[in-house]
PDB file of C-alpha atoms and ligand atoms in Angstrom:
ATOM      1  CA  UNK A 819     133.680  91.463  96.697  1.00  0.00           C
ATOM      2  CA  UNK A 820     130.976  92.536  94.066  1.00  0.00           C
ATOM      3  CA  UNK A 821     132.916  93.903  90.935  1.00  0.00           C
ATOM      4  CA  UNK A 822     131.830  97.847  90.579  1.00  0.00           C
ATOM      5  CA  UNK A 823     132.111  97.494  86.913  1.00  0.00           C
ATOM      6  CA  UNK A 824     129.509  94.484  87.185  1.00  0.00           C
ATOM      7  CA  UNK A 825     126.455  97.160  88.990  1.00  0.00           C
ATOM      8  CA  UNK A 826     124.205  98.114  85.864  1.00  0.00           C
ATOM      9  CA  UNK A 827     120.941  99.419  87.663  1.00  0.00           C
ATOM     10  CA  UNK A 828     121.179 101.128  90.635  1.00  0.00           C
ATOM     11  CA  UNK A 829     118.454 102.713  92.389  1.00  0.00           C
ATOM     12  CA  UNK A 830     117.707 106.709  94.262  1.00  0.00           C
ATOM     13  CA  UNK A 831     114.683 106.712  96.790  1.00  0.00           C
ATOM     14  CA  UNK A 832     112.721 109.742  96.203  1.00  0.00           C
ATOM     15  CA  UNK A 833     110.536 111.318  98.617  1.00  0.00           C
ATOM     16  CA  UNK A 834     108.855 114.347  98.190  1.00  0.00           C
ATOM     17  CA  UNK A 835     105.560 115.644  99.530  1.00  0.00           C
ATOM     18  CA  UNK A 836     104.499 118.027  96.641  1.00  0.00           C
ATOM     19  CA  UNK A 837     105.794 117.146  92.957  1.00  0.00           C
ATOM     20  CA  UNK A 838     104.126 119.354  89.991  1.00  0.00           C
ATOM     21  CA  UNK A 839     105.543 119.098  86.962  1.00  0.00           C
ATOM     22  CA  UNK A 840     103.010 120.947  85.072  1.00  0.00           C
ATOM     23  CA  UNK A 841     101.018 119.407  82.173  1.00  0.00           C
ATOM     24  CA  UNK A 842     103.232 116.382  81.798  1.00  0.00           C
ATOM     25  CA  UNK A 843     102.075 113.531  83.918  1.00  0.00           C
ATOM     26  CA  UNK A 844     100.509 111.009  82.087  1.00  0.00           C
ATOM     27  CA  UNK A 845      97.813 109.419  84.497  1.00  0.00           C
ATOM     28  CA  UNK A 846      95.922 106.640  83.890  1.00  0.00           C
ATOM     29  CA  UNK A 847      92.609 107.890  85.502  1.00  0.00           C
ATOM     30  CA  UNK A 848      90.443 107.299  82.222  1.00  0.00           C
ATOM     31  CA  UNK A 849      91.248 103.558  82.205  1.00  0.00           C
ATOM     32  CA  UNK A 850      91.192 103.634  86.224  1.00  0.00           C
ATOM     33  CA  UNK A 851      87.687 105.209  86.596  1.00  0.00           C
ATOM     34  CA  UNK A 852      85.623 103.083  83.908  1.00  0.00           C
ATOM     35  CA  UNK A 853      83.998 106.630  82.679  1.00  0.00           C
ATOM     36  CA  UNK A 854      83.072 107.242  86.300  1.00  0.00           C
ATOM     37  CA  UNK A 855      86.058 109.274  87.003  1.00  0.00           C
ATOM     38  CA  UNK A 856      85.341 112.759  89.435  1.00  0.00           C
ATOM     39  CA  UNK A 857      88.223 114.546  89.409  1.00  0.00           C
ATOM     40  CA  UNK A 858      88.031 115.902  93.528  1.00  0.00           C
ATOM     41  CA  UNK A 859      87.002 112.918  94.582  1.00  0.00           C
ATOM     42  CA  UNK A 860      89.986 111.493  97.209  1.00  0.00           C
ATOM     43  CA  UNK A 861      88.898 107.953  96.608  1.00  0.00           C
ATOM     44  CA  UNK A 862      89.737 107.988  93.418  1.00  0.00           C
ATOM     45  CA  UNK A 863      93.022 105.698  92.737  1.00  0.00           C
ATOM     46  CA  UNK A 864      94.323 107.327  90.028  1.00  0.00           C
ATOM     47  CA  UNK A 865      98.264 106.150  89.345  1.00  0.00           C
ATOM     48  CA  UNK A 866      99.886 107.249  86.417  1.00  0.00           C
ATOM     49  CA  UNK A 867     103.921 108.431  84.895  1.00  0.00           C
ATOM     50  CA  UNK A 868     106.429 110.967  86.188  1.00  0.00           C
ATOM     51  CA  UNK A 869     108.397 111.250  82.894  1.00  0.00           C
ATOM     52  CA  UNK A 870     112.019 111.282  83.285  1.00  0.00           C
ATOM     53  CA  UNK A 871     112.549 114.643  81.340  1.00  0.00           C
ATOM     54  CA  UNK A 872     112.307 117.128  85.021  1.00  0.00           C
ATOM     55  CA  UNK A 873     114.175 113.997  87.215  1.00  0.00           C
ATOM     56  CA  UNK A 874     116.900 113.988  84.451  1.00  0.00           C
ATOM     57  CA  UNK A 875     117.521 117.867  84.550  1.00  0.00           C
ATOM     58  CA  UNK A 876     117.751 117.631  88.171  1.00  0.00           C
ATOM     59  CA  UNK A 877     119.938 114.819  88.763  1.00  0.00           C
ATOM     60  CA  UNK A 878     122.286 116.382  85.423  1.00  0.00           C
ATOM     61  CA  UNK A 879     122.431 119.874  87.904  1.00  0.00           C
ATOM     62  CA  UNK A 880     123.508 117.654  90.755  1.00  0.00           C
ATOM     63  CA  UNK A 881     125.880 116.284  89.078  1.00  0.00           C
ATOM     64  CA  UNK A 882     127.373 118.917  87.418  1.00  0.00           C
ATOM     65  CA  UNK A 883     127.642 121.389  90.452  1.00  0.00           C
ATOM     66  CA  UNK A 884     129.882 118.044  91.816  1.00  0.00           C
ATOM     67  CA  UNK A 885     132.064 118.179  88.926  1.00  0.00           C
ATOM     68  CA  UNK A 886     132.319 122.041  89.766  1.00  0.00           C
ATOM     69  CA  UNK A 887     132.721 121.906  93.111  1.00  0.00           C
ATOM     70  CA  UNK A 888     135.479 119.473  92.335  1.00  0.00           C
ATOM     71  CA  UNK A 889     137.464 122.132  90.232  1.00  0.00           C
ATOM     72  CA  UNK A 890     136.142 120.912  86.775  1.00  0.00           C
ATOM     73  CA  UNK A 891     133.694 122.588  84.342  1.00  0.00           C
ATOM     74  CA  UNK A 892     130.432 120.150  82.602  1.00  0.00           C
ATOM     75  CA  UNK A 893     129.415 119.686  79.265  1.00  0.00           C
ATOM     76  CA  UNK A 894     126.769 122.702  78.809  1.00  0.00           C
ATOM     77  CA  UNK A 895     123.206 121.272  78.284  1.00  0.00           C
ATOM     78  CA  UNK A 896     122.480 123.391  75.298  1.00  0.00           C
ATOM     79  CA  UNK A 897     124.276 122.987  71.679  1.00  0.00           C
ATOM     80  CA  UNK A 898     126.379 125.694  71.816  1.00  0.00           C
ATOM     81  CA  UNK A 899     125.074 126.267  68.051  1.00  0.00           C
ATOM     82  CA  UNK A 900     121.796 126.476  68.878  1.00  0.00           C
ATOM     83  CA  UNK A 901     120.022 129.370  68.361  1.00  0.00           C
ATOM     84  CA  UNK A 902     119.467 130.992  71.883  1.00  0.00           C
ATOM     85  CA  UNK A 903     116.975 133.618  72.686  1.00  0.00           C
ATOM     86  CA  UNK A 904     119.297 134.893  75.449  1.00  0.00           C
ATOM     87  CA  UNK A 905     122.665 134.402  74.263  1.00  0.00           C
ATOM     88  CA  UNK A 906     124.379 136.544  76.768  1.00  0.00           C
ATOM     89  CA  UNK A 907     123.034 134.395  79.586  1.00  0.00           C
ATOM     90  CA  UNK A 908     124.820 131.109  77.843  1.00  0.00           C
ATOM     91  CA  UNK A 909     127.685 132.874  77.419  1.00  0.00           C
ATOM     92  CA  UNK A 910     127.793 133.886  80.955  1.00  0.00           C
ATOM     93  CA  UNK A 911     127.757 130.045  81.566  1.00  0.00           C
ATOM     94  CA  UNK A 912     130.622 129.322  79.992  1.00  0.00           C
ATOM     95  CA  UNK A 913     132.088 131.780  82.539  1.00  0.00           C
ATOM     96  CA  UNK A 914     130.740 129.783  85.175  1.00  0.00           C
ATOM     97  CA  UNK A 915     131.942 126.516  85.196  1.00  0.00           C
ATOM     98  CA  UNK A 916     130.124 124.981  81.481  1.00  0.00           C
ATOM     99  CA  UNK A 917     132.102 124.458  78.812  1.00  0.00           C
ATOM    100  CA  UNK A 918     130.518 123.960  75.535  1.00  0.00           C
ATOM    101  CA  UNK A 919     128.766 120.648  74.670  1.00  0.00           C
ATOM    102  CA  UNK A 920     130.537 118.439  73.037  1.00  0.00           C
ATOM    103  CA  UNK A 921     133.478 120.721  73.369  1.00  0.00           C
ATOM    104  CA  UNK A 922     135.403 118.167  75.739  1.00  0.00           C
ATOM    105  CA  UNK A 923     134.775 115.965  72.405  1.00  0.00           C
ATOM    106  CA  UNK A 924     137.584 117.953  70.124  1.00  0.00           C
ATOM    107  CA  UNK A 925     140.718 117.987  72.067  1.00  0.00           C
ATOM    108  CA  UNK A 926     142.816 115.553  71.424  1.00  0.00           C
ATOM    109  CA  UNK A 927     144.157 115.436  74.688  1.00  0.00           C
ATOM    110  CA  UNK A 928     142.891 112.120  75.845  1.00  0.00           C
ATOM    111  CA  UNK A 929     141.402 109.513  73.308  1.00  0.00           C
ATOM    112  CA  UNK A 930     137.856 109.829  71.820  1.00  0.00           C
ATOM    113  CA  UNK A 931     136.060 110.426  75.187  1.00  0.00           C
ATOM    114  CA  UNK A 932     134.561 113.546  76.206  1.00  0.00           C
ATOM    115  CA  UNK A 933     133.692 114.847  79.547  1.00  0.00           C
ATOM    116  CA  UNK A 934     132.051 112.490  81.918  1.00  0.00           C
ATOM    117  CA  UNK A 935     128.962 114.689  81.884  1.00  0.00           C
ATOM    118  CA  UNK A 936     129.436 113.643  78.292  1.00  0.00           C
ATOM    119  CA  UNK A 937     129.729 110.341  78.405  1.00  0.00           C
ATOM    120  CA  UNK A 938     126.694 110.215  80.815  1.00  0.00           C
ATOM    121  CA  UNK A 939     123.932 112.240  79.019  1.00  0.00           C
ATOM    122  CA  UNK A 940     125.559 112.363  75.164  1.00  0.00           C
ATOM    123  CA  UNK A 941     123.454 114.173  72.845  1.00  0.00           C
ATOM    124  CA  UNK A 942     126.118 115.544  70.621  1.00  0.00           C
ATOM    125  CA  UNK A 943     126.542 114.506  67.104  1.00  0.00           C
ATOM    126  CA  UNK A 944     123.758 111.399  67.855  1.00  0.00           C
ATOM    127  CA  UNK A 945     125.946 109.836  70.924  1.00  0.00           C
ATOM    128  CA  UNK A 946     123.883 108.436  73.507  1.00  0.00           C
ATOM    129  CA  UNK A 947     124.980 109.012  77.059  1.00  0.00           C
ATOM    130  CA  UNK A 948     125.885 105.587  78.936  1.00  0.00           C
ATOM    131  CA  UNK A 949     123.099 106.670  81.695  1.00  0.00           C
ATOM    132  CA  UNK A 950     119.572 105.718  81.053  1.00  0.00           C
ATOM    133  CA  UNK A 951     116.684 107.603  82.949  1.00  0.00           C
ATOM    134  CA  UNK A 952     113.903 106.212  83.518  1.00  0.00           C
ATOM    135  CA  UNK A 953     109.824 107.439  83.785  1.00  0.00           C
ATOM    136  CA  UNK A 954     108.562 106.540  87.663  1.00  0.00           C
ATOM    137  CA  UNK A 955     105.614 104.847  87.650  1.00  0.00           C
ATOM    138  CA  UNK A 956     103.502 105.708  90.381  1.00  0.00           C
ATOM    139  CA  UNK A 957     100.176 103.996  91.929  1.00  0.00           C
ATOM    140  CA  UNK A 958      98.520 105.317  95.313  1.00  0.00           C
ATOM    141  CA  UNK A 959      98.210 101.496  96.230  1.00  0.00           C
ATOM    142  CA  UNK A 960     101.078 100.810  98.376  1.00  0.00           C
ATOM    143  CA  UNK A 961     100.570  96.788  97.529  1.00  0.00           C
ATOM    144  CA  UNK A 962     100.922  97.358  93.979  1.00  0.00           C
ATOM    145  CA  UNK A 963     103.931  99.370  93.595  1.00  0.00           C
ATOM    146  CA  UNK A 964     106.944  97.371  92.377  1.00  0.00           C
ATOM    147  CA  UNK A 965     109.713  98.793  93.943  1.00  0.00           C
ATOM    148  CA  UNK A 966     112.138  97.169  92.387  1.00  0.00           C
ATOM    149  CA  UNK A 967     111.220  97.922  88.834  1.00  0.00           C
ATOM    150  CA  UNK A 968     111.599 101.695  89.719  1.00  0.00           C
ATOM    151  CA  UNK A 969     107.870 102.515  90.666  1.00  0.00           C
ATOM    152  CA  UNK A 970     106.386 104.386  93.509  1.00  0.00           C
ATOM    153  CA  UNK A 971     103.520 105.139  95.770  1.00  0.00           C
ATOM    154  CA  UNK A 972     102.329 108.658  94.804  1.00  0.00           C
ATOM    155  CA  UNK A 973      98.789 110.535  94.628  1.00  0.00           C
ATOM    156  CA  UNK A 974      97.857 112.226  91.765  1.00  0.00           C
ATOM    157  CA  UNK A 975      96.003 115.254  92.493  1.00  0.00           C
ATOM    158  CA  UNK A 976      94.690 118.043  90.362  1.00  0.00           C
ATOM    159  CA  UNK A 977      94.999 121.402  92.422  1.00  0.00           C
ATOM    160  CA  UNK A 978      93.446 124.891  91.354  1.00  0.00           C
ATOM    161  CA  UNK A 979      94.889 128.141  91.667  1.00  0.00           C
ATOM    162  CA  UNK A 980      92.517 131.548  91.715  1.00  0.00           C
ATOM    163  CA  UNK A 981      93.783 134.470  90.894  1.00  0.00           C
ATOM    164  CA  UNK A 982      91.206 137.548  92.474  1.00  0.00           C
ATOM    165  CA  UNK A 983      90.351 140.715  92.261  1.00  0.00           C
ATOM    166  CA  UNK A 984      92.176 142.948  94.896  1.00  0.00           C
ATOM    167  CA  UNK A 985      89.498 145.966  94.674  1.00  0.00           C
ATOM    168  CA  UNK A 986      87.386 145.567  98.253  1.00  0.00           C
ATOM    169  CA  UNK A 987      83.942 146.012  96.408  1.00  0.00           C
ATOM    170  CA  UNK A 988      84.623 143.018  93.861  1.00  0.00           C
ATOM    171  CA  UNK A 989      84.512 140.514  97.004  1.00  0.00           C
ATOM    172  CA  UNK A 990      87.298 138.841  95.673  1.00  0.00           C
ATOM    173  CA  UNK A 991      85.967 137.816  92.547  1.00  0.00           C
ATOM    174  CA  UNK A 992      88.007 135.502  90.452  1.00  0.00           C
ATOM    175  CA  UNK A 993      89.817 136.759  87.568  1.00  0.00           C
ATOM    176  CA  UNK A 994      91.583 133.467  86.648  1.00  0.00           C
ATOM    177  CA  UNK A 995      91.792 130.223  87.521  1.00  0.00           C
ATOM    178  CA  UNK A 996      94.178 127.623  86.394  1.00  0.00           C
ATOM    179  CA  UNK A 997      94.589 123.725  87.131  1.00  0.00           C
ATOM    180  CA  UNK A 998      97.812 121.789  87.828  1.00  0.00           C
ATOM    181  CA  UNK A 999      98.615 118.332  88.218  1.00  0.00           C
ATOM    182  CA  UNK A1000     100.313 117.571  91.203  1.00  0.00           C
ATOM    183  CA  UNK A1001     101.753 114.698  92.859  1.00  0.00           C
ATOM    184  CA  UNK A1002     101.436 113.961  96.363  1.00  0.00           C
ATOM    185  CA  UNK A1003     103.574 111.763  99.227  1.00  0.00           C
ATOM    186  CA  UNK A1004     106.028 110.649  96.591  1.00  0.00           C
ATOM    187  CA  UNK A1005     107.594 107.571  97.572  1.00  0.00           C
ATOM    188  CA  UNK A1006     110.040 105.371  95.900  1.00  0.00           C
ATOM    189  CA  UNK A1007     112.518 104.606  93.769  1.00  0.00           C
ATOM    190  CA  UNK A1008     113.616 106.023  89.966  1.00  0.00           C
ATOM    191  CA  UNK A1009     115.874 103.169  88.366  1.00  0.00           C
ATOM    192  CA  UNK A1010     118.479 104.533  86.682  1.00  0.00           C
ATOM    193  CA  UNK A1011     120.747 102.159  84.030  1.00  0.00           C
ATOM    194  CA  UNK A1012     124.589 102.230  83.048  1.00  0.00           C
ATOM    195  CA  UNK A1013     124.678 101.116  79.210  1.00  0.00           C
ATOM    196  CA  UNK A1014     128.362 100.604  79.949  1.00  0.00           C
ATOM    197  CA  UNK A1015     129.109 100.732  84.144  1.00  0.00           C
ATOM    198  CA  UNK A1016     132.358 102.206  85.380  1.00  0.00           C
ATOM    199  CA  UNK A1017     133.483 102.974  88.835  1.00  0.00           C
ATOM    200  CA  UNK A1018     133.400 106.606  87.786  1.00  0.00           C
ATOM    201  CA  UNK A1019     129.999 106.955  86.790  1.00  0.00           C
ATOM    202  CA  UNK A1020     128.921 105.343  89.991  1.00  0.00           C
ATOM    203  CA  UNK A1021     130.800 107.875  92.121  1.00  0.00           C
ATOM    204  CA  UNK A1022     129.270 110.864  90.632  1.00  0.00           C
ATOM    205  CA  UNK A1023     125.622 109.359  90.872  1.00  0.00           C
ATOM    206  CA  UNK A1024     126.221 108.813  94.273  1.00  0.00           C
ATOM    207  CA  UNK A1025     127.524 111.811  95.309  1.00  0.00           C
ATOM    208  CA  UNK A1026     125.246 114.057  93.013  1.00  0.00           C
ATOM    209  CA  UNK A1027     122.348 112.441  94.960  1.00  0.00           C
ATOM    210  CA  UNK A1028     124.129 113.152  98.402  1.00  0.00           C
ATOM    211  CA  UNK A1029     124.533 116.845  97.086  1.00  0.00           C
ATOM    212  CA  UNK A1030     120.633 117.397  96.119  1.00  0.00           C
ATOM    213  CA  UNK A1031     120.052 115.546  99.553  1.00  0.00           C
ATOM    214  CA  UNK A1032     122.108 118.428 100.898  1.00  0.00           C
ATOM    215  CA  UNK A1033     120.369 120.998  98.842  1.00  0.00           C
ATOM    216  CA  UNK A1034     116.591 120.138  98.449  1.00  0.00           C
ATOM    217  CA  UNK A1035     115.691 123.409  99.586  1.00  0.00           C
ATOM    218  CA  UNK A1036     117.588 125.624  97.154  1.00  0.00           C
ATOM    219  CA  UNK A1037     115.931 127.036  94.609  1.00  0.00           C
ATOM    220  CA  UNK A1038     118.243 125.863  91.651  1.00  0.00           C
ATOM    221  CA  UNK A1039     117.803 122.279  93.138  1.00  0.00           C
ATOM    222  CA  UNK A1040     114.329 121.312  93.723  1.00  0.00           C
ATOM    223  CA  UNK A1041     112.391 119.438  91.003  1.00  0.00           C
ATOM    224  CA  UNK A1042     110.060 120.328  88.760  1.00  0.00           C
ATOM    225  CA  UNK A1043     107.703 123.744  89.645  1.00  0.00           C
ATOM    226  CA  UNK A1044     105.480 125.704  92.497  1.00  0.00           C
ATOM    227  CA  UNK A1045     109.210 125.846  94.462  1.00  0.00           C
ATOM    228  CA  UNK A1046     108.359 128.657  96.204  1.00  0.00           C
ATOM    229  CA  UNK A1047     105.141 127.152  97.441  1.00  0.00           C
ATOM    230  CA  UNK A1048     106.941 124.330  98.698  1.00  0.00           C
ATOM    231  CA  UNK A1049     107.492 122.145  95.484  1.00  0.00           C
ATOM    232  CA  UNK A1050     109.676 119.835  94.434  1.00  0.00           C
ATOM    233  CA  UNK A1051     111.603 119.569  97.510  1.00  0.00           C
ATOM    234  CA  UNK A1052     113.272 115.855  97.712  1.00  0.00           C
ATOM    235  CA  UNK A1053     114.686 113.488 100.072  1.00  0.00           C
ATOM    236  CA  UNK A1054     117.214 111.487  98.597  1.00  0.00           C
ATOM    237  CA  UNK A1055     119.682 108.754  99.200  1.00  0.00           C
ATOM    238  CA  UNK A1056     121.408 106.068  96.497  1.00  0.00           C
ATOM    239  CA  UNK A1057     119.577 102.604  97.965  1.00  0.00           C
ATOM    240  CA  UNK A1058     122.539 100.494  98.446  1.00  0.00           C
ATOM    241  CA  UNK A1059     123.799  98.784  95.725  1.00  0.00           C
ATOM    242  CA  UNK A1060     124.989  96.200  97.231  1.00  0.00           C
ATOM    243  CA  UNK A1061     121.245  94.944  97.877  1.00  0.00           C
ATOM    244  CA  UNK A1062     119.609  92.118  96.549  1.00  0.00           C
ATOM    245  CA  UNK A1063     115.943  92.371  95.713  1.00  0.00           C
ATOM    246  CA  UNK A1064     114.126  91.521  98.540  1.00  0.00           C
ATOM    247  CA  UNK A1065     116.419  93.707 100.508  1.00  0.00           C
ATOM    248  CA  UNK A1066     115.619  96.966  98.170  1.00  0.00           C
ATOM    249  CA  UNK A1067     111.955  95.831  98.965  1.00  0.00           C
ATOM    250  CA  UNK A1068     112.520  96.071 102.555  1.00  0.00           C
ATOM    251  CA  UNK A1069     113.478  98.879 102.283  1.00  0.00           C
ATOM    252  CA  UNK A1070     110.178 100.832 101.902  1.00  0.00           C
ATOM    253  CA  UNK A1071     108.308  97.910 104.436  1.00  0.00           C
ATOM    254  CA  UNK A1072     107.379 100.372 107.423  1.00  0.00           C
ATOM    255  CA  UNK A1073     107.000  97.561 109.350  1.00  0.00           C
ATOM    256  CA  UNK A1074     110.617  96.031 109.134  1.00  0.00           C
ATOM    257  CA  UNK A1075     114.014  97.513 109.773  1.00  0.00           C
ATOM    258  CA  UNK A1076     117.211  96.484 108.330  1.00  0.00           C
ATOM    259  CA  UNK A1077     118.183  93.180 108.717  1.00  0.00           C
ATOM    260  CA  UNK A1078     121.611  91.781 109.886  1.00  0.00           C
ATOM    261  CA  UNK A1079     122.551  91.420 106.087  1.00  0.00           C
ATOM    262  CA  UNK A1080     121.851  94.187 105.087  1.00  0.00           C
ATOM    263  CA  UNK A1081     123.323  96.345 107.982  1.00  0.00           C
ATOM    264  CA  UNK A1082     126.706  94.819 107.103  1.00  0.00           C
ATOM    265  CA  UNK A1083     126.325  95.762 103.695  1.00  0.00           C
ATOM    266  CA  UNK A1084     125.787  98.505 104.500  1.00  0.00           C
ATOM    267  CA  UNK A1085     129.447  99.059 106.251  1.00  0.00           C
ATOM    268  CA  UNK A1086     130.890  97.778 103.512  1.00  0.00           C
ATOM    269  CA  UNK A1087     129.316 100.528 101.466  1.00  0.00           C
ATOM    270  CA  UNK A1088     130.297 103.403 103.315  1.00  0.00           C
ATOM    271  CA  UNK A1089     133.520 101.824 104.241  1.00  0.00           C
ATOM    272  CA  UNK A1090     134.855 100.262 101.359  1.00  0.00           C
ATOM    273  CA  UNK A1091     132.726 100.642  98.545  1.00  0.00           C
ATOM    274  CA  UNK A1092     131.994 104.739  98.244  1.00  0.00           C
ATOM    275  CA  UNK A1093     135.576 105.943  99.194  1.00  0.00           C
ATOM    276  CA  UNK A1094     136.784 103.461  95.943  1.00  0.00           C
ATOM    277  CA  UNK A1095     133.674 105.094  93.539  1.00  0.00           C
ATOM    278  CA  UNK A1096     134.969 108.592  95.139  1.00  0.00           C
ATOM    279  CA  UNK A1097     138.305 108.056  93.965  1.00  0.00           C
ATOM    280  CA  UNK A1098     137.273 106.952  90.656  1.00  0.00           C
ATOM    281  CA  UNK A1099     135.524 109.942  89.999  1.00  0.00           C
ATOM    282  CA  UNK A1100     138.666 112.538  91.044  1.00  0.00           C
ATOM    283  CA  UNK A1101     140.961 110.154  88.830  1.00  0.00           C
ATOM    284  CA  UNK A1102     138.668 110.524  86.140  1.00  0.00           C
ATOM    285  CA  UNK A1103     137.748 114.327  86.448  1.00  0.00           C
ATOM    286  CA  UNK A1104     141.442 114.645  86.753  1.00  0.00           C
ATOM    287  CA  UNK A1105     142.151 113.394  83.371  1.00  0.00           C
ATOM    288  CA  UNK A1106     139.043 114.909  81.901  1.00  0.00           C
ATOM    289  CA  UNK A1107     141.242 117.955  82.998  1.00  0.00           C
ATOM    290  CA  UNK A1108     144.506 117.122  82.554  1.00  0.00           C
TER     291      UNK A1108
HETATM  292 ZN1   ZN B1381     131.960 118.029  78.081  1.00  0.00          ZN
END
């Protein structure tokens, strides 16, 4: 049996068929296009860098709406010392299932850990979280996207919004017009790292990524922005860990199903391996609690 404290990487398949995430993705289209680049032109095979800062924030809301649907309360993303415009909205938080951050830190209830949002993402008093997140690469070439390093097939895409002029004699003239980068028929996988791997940390990824699977359509749990027009809304599932390379690869092969091997390991996922990560994580958000 594969030791669960031995899994270091695992990886989420992401598919989503609009992703903006405003100004931030770095693209690659200057070194791509050799100074020929046209910006509308589909041919163009522009790849380019989801950074991890949106897919972090999403995956940390997944997770901690697991840790509150399980009866605890998560490490608040904000320093609670920090000097918020809208103080009465953090404090409402705290009502609803946050505690401070770093809070968890200061009892002296249970050793030096804090919450296992804490322990995760850190950021108090310079501790890193244990959970590394990763930038997707992305490349519209299906042939050149490495899977197993954590990249994906995507198409960047620059879309433009016009605002116009409501009054019938202005004929709809524009009044504004702004660009976004967008993008499109995201497919793939975001690697995501355990500095130090424990059963517990591996139950809450997983079932924070079944949760947002659940959810893609809610507001509060799409990615990135334009979610009312459709953005941001993700497909999800953990790839199974118990995969070996070639397998992950197989994975996004159109052409090829499962094979034999990897439909077993799969049973011994679901019917082994999960229910032990699941109880992890209550034993561990019990004594976070206790
Ligand atoms: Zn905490």
């Amino acid at each position: 049996m594969t030791d669960l404290d031995a899994i270091r990487d695992v990886y989420a398949r992401i598919e989503c068929d609009l992703l903006v995430v405003g100004d931030s993705i770095i693209t690659d289209r200057h070194h791509a296009s050799s100074g020929n680049y046209e910006e509308t032109d589909p041919q163009n095979q522009i790849g380019g860098i989801i950074p991890a800062y949106p897919l972090s924030g999403w995956l940390r809301h997944g997770m901690e709406s697991v840790v509150q649907k399980r009866g605890g309360t998560a490490c608040h993303p904000g320093e609670a010392n920090a000097n918020f415009r809208k103080t009465d909205v953090y404090d409402r938080d705290l009502d609803a299932g946050y505690h401070e951050k770093g809070a968890c830190v200061d009892t002296p209830a249970h050793d030096d850990d804090g919450c296992v949002i804490f322990d995760l993402f850190g950021g108090f008093d310079g501790v890193p979280g244990t959970l590394l997140r990763r930038p997707i690469r992305f490349s519209p070439v299906r042939s050149n996207v490495q899977y197993e390093r954590g990249h994906a097939e995507g198409h960047y895409r620059r879309l433009n919004r016009n605002v116009v002029s409501r009054n019938p004699e202005d004929n709809r003239e524009p009044l504004r017009n702004t660009e976004v980068d967008a993008v499109a028929n995201l497919d793939g996988c975001w690697q995501l790292s355990f500095r130090d791997p424990k059963p517990a940390f591996l139950g809450l990824v997983a079932e924070a990524i079944t949760f947002l699977d659940d959810h893609n359509t809610d507001f509060m749990h799409q990615l990135g922005g334009s979610r009312n027009f459709g953005g941001g809304i993700v497909d999800c599932e953990l790839i199974n860990p118990l995969y070996e390379e070639r397998e992950l690869k197989r994975t996004f092969n159109r052409a090829n199903g499962p094979t034999a091997d990897m439909e077993e390991k799969d049973d011994q996922w679901t019917e082994s391996y999960r229910p032990e990560i699941e109880n992890a994580l209550a034993d561990r958000l019990h004594s976070d609690h206790a």
